[in-house]
Structure formats: structure tokens, C-alpha cells
Short mmCIF file of C-alpha atoms in Angstrom, two decimals:
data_model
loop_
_atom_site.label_atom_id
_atom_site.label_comp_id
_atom_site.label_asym_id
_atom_site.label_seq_id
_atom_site.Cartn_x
_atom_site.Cartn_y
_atom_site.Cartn_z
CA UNK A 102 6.45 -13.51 -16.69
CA UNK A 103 3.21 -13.96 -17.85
CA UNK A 104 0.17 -11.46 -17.87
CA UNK A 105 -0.80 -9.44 -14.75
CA UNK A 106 -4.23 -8.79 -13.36
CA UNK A 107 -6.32 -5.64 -14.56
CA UNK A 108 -8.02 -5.31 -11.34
CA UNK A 109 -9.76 -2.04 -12.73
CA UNK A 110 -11.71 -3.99 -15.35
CA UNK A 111 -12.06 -7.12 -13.10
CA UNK A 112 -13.40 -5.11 -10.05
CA UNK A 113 -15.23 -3.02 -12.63
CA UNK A 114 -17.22 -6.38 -13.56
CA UNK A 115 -17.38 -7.83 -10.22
CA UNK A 116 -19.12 -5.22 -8.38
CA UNK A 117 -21.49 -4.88 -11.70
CA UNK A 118 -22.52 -8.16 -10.98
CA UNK A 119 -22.77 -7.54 -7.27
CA UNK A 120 -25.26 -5.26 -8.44
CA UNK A 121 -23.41 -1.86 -8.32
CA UNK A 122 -24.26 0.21 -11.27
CA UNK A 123 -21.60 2.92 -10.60
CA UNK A 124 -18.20 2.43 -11.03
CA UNK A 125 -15.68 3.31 -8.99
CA UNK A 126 -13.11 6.45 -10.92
CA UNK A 127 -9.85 5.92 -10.65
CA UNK A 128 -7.83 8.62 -9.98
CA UNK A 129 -5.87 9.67 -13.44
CA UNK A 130 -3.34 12.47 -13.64
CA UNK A 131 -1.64 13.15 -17.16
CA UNK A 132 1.49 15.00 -15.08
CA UNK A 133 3.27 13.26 -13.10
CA UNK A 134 5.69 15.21 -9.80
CA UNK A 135 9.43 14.12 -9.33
CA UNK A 136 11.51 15.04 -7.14
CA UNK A 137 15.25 14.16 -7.32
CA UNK A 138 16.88 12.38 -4.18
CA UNK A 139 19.49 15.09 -2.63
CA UNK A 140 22.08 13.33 -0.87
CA UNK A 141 23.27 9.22 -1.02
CA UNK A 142 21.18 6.64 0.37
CA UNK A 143 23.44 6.09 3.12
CA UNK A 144 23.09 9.41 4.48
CA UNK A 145 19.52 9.60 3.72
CA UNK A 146 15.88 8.64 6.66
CA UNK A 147 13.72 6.63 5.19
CA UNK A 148 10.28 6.59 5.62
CA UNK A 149 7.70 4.26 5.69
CA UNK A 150 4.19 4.15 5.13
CA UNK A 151 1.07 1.64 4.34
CA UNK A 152 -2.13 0.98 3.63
CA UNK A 153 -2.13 -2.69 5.04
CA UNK A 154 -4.01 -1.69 8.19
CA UNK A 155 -1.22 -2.66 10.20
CA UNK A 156 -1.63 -2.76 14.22
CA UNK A 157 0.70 -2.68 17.03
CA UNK A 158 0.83 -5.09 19.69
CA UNK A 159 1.79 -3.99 23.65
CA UNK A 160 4.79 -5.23 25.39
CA UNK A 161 1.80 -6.31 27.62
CA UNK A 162 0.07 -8.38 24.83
CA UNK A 163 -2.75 -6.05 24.15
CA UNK A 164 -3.83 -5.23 21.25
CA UNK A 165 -3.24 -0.59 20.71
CA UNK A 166 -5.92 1.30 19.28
CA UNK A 167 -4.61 3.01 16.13
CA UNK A 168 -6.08 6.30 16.19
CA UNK A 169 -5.93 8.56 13.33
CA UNK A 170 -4.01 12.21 14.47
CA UNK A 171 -6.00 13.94 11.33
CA UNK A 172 -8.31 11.99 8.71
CA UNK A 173 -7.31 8.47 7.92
CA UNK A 174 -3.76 8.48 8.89
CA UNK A 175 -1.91 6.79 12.15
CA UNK A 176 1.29 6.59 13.19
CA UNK A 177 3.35 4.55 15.66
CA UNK A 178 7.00 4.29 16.96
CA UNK A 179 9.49 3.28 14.38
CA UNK A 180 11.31 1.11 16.57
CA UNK A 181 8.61 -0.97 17.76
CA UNK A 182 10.28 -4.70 17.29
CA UNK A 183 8.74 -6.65 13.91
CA UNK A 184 7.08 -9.49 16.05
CA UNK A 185 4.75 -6.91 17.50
CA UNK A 186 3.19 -5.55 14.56
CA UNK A 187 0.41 -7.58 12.77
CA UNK A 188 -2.26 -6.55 9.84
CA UNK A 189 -5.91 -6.57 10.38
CA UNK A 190 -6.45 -5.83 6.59
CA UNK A 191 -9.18 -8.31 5.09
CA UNK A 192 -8.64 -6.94 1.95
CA UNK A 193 -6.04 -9.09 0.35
CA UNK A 194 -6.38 -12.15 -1.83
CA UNK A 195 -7.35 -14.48 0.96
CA UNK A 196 -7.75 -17.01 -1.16
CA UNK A 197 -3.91 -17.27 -2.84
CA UNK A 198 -1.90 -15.87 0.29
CA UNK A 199 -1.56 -14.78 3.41
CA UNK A 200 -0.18 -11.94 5.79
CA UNK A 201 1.37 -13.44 8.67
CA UNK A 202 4.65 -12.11 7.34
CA UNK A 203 4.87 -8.66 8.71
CA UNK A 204 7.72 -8.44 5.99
CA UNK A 205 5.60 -9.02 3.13
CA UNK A 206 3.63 -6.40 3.14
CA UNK A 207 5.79 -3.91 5.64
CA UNK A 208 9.62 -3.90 5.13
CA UNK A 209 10.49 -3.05 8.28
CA UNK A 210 13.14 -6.14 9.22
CA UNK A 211 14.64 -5.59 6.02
CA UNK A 212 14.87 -1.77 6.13
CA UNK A 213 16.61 -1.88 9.76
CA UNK A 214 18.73 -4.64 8.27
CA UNK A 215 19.59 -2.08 5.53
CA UNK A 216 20.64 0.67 7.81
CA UNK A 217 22.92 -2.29 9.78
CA UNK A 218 24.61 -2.50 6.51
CA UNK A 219 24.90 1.27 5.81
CA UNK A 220 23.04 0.59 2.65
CA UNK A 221 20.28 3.27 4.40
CA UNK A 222 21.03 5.68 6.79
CA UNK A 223 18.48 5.54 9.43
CA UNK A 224 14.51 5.24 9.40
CA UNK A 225 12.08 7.69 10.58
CA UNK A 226 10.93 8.23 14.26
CA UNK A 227 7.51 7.24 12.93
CA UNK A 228 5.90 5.54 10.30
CA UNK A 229 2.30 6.21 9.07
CA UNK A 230 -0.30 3.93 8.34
CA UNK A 231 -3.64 4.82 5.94
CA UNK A 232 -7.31 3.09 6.46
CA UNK A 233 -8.37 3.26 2.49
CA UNK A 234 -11.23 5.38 2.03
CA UNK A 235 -13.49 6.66 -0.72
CA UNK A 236 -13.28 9.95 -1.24
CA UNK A 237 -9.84 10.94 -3.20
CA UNK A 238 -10.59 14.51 -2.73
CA UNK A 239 -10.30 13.83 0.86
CA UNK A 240 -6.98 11.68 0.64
CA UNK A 241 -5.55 14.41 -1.33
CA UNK A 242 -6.55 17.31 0.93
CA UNK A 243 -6.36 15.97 4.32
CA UNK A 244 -4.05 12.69 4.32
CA UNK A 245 -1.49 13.33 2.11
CA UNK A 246 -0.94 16.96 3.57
CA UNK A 247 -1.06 14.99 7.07
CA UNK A 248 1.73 12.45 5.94
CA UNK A 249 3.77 14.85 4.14
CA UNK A 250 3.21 17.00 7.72
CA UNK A 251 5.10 14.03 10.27
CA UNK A 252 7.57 13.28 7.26
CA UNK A 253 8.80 16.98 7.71
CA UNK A 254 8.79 16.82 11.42
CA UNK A 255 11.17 13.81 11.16
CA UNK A 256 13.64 15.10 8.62
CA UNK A 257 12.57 12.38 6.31
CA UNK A 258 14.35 12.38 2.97
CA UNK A 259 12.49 9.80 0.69
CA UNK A 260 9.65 7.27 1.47
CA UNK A 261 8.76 3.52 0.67
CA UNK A 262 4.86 3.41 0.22
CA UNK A 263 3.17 -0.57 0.37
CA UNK A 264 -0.17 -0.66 -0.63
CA UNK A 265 -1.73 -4.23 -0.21
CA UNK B 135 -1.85 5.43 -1.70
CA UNK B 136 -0.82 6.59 -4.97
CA UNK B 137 -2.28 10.31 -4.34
CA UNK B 138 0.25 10.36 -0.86
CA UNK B 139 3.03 9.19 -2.92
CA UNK B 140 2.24 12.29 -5.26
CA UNK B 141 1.59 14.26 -2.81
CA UNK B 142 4.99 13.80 -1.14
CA UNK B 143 6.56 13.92 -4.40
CA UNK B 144 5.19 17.59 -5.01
CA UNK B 145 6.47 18.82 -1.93
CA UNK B 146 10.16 17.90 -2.38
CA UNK B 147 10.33 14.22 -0.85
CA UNK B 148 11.37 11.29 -3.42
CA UNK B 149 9.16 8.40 -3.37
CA UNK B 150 8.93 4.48 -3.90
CA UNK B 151 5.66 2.28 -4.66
CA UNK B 152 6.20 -1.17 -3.75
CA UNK B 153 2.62 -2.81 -5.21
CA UNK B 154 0.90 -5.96 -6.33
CA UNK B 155 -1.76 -3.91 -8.74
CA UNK B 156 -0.01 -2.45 -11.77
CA UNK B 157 -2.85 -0.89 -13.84
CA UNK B 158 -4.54 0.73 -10.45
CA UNK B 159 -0.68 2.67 -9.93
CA UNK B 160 -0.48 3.35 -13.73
CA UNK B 161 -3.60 4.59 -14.11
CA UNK B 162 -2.84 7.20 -11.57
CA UNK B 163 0.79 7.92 -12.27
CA UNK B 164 3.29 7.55 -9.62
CA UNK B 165 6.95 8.47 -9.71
CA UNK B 166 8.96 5.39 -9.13
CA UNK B 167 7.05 1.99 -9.27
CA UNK B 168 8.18 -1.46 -8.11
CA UNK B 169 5.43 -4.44 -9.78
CA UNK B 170 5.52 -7.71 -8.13
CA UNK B 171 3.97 -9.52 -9.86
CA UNK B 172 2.22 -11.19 -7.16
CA UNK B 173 -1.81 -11.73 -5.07
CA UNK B 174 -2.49 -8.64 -3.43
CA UNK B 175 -0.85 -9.10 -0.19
CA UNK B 176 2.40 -9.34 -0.54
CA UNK B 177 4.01 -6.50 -2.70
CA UNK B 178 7.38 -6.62 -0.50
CA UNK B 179 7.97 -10.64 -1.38
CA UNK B 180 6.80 -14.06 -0.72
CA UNK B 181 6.15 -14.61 3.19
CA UNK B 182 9.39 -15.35 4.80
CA UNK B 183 11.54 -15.08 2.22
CA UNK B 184 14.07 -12.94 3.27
CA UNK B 185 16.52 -12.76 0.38
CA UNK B 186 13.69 -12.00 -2.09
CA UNK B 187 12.31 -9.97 0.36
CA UNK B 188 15.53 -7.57 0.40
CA UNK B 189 15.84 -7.93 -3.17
CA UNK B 190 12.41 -6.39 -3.60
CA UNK B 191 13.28 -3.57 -1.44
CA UNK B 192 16.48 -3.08 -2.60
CA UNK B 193 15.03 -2.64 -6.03
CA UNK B 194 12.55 0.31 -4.60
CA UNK B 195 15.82 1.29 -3.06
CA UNK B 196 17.97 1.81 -6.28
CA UNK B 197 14.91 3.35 -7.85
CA UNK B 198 15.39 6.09 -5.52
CA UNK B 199 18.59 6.98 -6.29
CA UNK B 200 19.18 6.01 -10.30
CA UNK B 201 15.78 7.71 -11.33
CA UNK B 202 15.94 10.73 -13.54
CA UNK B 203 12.26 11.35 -14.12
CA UNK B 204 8.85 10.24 -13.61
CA UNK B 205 6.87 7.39 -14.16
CA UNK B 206 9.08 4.43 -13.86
CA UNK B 207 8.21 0.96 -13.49
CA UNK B 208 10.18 -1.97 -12.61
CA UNK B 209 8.57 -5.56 -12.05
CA UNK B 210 10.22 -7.81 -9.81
CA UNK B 211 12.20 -10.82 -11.45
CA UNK B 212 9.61 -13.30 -9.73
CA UNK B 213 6.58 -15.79 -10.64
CA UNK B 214 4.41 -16.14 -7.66
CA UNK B 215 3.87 -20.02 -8.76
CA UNK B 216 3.49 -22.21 -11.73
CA UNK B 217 -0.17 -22.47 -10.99
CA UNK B 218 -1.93 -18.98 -12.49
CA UNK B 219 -5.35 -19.72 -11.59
CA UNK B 220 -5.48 -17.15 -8.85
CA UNK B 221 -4.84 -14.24 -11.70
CA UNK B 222 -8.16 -15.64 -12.90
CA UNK B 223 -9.75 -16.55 -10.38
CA UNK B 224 -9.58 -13.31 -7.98
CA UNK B 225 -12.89 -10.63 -8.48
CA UNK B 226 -15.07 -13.54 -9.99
CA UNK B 227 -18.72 -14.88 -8.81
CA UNK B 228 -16.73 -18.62 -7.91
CA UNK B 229 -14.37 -16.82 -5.72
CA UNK B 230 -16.07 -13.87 -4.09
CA UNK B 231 -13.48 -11.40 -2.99
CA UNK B 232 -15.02 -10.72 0.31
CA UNK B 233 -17.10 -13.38 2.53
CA UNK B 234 -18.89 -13.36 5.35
CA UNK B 235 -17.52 -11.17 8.51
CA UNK B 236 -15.18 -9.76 5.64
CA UNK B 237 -17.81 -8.63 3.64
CA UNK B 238 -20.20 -7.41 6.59
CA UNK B 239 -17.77 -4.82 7.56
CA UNK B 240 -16.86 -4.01 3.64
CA UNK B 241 -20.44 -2.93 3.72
CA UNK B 242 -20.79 -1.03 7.30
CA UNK B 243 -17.71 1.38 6.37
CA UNK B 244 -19.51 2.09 2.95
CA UNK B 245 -22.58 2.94 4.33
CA UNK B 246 -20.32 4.65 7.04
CA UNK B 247 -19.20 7.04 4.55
CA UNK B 248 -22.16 7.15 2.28
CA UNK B 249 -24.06 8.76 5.85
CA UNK B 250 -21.09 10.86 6.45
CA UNK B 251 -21.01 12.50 2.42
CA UNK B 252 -25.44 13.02 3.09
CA UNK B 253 -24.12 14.81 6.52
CA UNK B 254 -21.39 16.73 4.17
CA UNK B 255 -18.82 15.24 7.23
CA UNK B 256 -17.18 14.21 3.90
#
């Protein structure tokens, strides 16, 4: 399979040479939380959320401001059809790929697919999307709380998380 | 992304990483973990290829309900392409990761936030 990237050292070097003297922490945590899923699969909502900047297109072909209801985190209809969702990202390798695939980067074709099959058993009234920001303190005490927040008001049971 | 997933985790709701950028999700420590092995972009699959594409998924999917404790990783059975070079080639001075318009608004949002921590906004 070969070796993968260590993007903390590479990015580490990079900006060095970009002339940033600081580098960026990483968030470590010795513990790690677990929670067991309750109930099958295909009785379960699945959630789904993503920091690939994804935007929604109108029925009306204009482009929807994706406001954030607290901090960094949006959310939009989870039933909004896959050919109207598109990512405005720019932080992706631009140079091996790209994201015109909607399913590449957000499941959400193959995750209604799923619950047509009765693999899953439904998906959530909403999913949430993340702009990436600096501060971690602020992720952990405003964002997360905020995604775990519309996850409860949906009766989500477990949740598929793409970062790009 | 990894902090949410942890997040979540804490307060009762399983969880599933699907990501390109293995060392950045192990160094934080996530409960379930699908690697693809792949440029950052596409953690879910190759663009439009469906049956990998479910595959993926369907991997994050059986994480969910076969793991019995933290910190599990699975990598996705795939090669992204005989030719390497972009493992090698991404983050270097030859192939900036960020040009032009790209970078311009890399550099607003920082300065964005480095004015809103001064203001304590942050």
C-alpha cells in the first residue's frame, strides 16, 4: 500500500519555509471517548457532517448563503437532492484531484442508497457543515457542543464525519 | 473535525472518521477511523466511483457496529494510482499548496482571526 503522507511534519516544514516560525499544535489527547452503538444499523439515523465547505444550490440556481446558527457550524436540509450541493473548499490537493464529485468528499448518494437497501435506517433532518478554524479551544467549546446540540434535536444515533 | 467527533463521542453518540490524513486523526485520537489512502479531497472514494465509493462507506459503516473500543483504524483496500509523486510532491516549495486567489483568502481569514484573538472576540 505504500507509505502515507505525514502532513504534520510536511506542513510543519512548509510553512517554516513560508517563513512562519510557529508551528501549528496539534491537538493530542492520551484518552480516547467511546461510545457503543445501541440498536442495529438498520434501525439506527445517521448523521452527517463535514468540513469540505460544502454549499447548497437553489431550486432557482442561486447560490444560499451558509450561515453559521452558533460559531463555525451550518446546517442545511438533509434531503436537498446531490446535484445541488457543491464544495467551495480550496483547501484540497488541487494539484492530484478534484471535487466535482459531491460523493467524494460527502456520502450523501450513497448513504440514501443505504437506507433504500435497509442497510441504514434513515438520515438526519439536517446535516452540519464546519468552516476550519484556528482556535481548538473554540471548536471544542462552541462547535462541537453546537453539533452535538442539532444531532440531539434530530434523534441522531451515530455520525459519519469527512474532513477534506 | 476530530475534536466534534470526540465531542459527540463523549456525549453518548457513536462516531465514524472517513479521512485522507492519518497522522493529523492519530495524533488526536478518534474513536473509529477509516484511512484512504488517498490526496486530500476525496476521503469517501475516487470521483465517481460508486462501488468504491459504497465500499468506503460501508467500511465506516461496519466500524460502527463491530467496534468494541477506541481508537481503531482501518485503511481502505485502495492505491490512488501507480504514480506516487503527489505523496511527495504536496506541502513542497515546487508545488505550493495554495496559489494565487487561494492563497489571498488563506491569508485574509488568518489575519481575520489573528484581529479577532487581539479583540479577545476569540
Amino acid at each position: 500500500m505504500g507509505d502515507y503522507v505525514r502532513y504534520i511534519e510536511k506542513t510543519r516544514e512548509y510553512y517554516l519555509s513560508e517563513g512562519y516560525e510557529r508551528p501549528y499544535e496539534w491537538a493530542h489527547f492520551d484518552e480516547i471517548p467511546f461510545t457503543r452503538l445501541r440498536k442495529p444499523l438498520s434501525q439506527c439515523r445517521i448523521g452527517l457532517v463535514t468540513t469540505s465547505d460544502i454549499a447548497v444550490i437553489e431550486a432557482d440556481g442561486s447560490k444560499r448563503t451558509m450561515e453559521p446558527a452558533a460559531g463555525n457550524v451550518y446546517s442545511f436540509e438533509g434531503d436537498i437532492p446531490p446535484e445541488r450541493f457543491y464544495s467551495r473548499s480550496e483547501h484540497y490537493d488541487t494539484h492530484a484531484t478534484h471535487l466535482d464529485d459531491v460523493n467524494s468528499y460527502f456520502p450523501v448518494s450513497r448513504l440514501r442508497e443505504l437506507v433504500g437497501e435497509g442497510r441504514i435506517g434513515s438520515l438526519a433532518a439536517r446535516f452540519q457543515g464546519l468552516y476550519t478554524q484556528y482556535s481548538q479551544r473554540r471548536t471544542s467549546m462552541v462547535d462541537a457542543p453546537e453539533v452535538l446540540r442539532q444531532c440531539r434535536e434530530d434523534g441522531v444515533d451515530a455520525v459519519l464525519l469527512t474532513p477534506i | 473535525m476530530s475534536l466534534v467527533a470526540r465531542h459527540l463521542e463523549e456525549n453518548g453518540i457513536p462516531t465514524v472518521i472517513l479521512g485522507c490524513a492519518r497522522d493529523i486523526v492519530e495524533q488526536c485520537g478518534v474513536p473509529r477511523f477509516v484511512f484512504a489512502d488517498f490526496p486530500l479531497g476525496n476521503p469517501c472514494g475516487k470521483p465517481f466511483d460508486v462501488e468504491m465509493q459504497r465500499h468506503i462507506v460501508g467500511m465506516g459503516l461496519e466500524l460502527l457496529e463491530t467496534a468494541t473500543g477506541p481508537g481503531i483504524i482501518v485503511q481502505a483496500p485502495y492505491v490512488w494510482s501507480d504514480d506516487t509523486s503527489w505523496k511527495r510532491q504536496i506541502f513542497t516549495q515546487e508545488q505550493p499548496f495554495l496559489e494565487g486567489e487561494a492563497k489571498e483568502h488563506w491569508l485574509e481569514s488568518k489575519e481575520e482571526y489573528r484581529q479577532k484573538k487581539q479583540a479577545g472576540l476569540v
